[in-house]
Coordinates of C-alpha atoms in Angstrom, one line a residue:
M1 CA 62.3 99.4 43.8
T2 CA 60.0 96.3 44.3
D3 CA 60.5 94.0 41.2
D4 CA 56.6 95.0 39.7
A5 CA 58.1 99.3 40.1
E6 CA 61.4 97.8 38.0
A7 CA 59.0 96.0 35.3
A8 CA 57.1 99.2 34.9
F9 CA 60.3 101.4 34.0
R10 CA 61.3 98.8 31.7
Q11 CA 61.5 99.5 28.1
T12 CA 59.2 97.8 26.2
G13 CA 58.1 97.1 22.6
W14 CA 60.3 97.7 19.7
P15 CA 61.7 100.9 21.4
G16 CA 63.2 98.6 23.9
L17 CA 64.2 96.1 21.6
R18 CA 66.1 98.7 19.7
A19 CA 67.8 99.7 22.8
R20 CA 68.9 96.7 24.3
L21 CA 70.2 95.9 20.3
F22 CA 72.2 99.0 20.6
H23 CA 73.7 98.0 23.7
L24 CA 74.3 94.7 23.0
Y25 CA 76.5 96.0 20.0
F26 CA 78.2 98.2 22.6
L27 CA 79.2 95.4 24.9
L28 CA 80.6 93.1 22.5
R29 CA 82.9 96.1 21.0
R30 CA 83.8 97.2 24.9
P31 CA 83.1 94.6 28.0
M32 CA 83.2 97.3 30.2
T33 CA 80.7 100.1 29.0
L34 CA 81.7 103.6 30.8
G35 CA 79.1 106.8 29.7
V36 CA 78.6 110.1 31.0
R37 CA 75.4 111.9 31.2
G38 CA 75.5 116.3 31.8
L39 CA 72.2 118.1 33.8
I40 CA 72.8 121.5 31.5
H41 CA 71.5 123.9 34.1
D42 CA 70.7 127.0 33.0
T43 CA 70.8 129.4 36.3
A44 CA 69.0 132.3 34.6
S45 CA 66.0 130.8 34.3
N46 CA 65.9 128.2 36.2
S47 CA 65.5 125.4 33.6
I48 CA 67.3 122.6 32.5
F49 CA 67.9 120.6 29.1
L50 CA 66.5 117.5 28.4
I51 CA 66.3 115.1 25.1
R52 CA 64.3 112.5 23.7
H53 CA 65.7 110.0 21.8
T54 CA 64.5 108.5 18.7
Y55 CA 65.6 104.7 20.1
V56 CA 64.6 105.0 23.7
P57 CA 61.1 106.3 25.8
G58 CA 61.5 109.0 27.8
W59 CA 62.6 112.4 28.5
Q60 CA 66.2 112.1 29.5
L61 CA 69.8 114.4 30.5
P62 CA 72.0 114.4 27.1
G63 CA 75.3 111.8 27.2
G64 CA 76.4 108.6 25.7
G65 CA 78.9 107.0 25.7
V66 CA 82.8 107.1 26.6
E67 CA 85.2 106.3 23.3
V68 CA 88.2 104.6 23.1
G69 CA 90.9 107.0 23.5
E70 CA 88.8 110.1 24.6
T71 CA 88.2 111.6 28.0
M72 CA 85.2 111.4 30.3
A73 CA 85.0 115.4 29.8
D74 CA 85.9 115.0 25.8
A75 CA 82.7 112.7 25.5
L76 CA 80.3 115.3 27.6
A77 CA 81.5 118.3 25.0
R78 CA 80.9 116.1 22.1
E79 CA 77.7 114.6 23.1
L80 CA 76.4 118.1 23.8
V81 CA 77.4 119.2 20.7
E82 CA 76.0 116.6 18.8
E83 CA 72.6 115.9 21.0
C84 CA 72.3 119.7 21.9
N85 CA 74.2 121.9 19.6
I86 CA 75.7 123.1 23.2
A87 CA 79.4 123.8 24.1
L88 CA 80.8 123.8 26.8
T89 CA 82.3 127.6 27.9
G90 CA 83.5 126.5 31.5
P91 CA 84.5 123.1 32.7
P92 CA 82.0 120.8 33.7
V93 CA 81.5 120.2 37.3
L94 CA 81.5 115.8 38.0
K95 CA 79.2 115.4 40.2
S96 CA 79.0 111.3 41.0
M97 CA 79.8 107.7 39.4
H98 CA 77.0 105.3 39.0
F99 CA 76.1 101.8 38.3
N100 CA 73.6 101.2 35.0
R101 CA 72.7 97.5 36.3
R102 CA 69.4 98.5 33.5
S103 CA 71.7 98.8 30.7
S104 CA 74.7 95.5 31.6
R105 CA 76.7 94.3 34.6
R106 CA 79.7 96.5 33.5
D107 CA 78.0 100.1 33.0
H108 CA 79.3 103.0 34.7
V109 CA 77.9 106.7 33.8
G110 CA 79.9 109.8 34.8
F111 CA 77.3 112.5 35.6
Y112 CA 78.3 116.0 35.6
L113 CA 76.7 119.5 36.0
I114 CA 76.9 121.8 33.5
E115 CA 76.5 125.8 34.1
H116 CA 79.1 127.5 31.7
F117 CA 77.8 126.7 27.9
S118 CA 76.5 128.1 25.1
Q119 CA 74.3 127.2 22.1
T120 CA 73.9 129.4 18.9
T121 CA 70.7 127.5 17.6
S122 CA 67.8 125.0 18.4
K123 CA 68.7 121.6 18.6
L124 CA 66.2 120.4 15.8
P125 CA 64.9 116.6 15.5
D126 CA 67.2 114.7 13.6
H127 CA 68.0 110.2 12.9
E128 CA 69.2 110.4 16.9
I129 CA 67.3 113.0 18.9
A130 CA 63.3 113.4 18.2
E131 CA 62.9 116.4 20.6
A132 CA 65.2 118.9 22.7
G133 CA 64.8 121.5 24.4
F134 CA 65.2 123.5 28.4
F135 CA 62.4 123.0 30.8
P136 CA 61.5 124.4 34.2
L137 CA 62.5 122.6 36.8
D138 CA 59.0 123.1 38.1
R139 CA 57.5 121.8 34.5
L140 CA 59.2 118.9 33.4
P141 CA 57.6 117.3 30.5
E142 CA 55.3 114.0 31.3
G143 CA 57.7 111.0 30.6
T144 CA 60.6 112.2 32.2
T145 CA 62.9 109.2 33.1
P146 CA 63.0 108.0 36.6
A147 CA 66.5 107.6 36.7
T148 CA 67.0 111.7 35.6
L149 CA 64.4 113.0 37.9
R150 CA 66.9 110.9 40.4
R151 CA 69.7 113.1 39.3
I152 CA 67.6 116.6 39.4
A153 CA 66.9 115.6 43.0
E154 CA 70.1 114.8 44.3
I155 CA 71.5 118.2 42.5
F156 CA 68.3 120.3 43.6
D157 CA 66.6 118.9 46.8
G158 CA 69.5 117.7 48.5
K159 CA 68.6 113.9 48.3
P160 CA 71.9 111.1 48.9
T161 CA 73.5 110.4 45.8
S162 CA 72.5 107.1 44.7
A163 CA 75.3 104.3 43.5
Y164 CA 72.8 102.9 40.7
W165 CA 71.9 105.3 37.7

């Protein structure tokens, strides 16, 4: 990606500053950060679940940080409940690990495919999640983040897996 293209994807204004401050807080608490993201695929409707945070721009895959003493799978299950009202009904499949150099020089993300889940109620907006829902693969919302589009292409289009988030 060119420097100009990368600059275009950087978060700007208050949402970008808020995201950087949020990450700085975690960086000070945990110099090495580890996160998880899940691609929730509803095979019946060929749709995926995306969220839009209140503090960073764009539609993205749900997930978050792995807490001290927590496994990646436990963190994923917790984040799915918090951000999506989705419970795992089968094991998620770890598809890849990525270096997230945009967040910091020490951030990594475990990427999971989830096809066994239940959702009893829709996710309503709250202080963290502005919007959330299932979207058909051929009609993703405008503003879907580049990293999210890359992960979708790796799973559904057979694109090579990038080492970078």
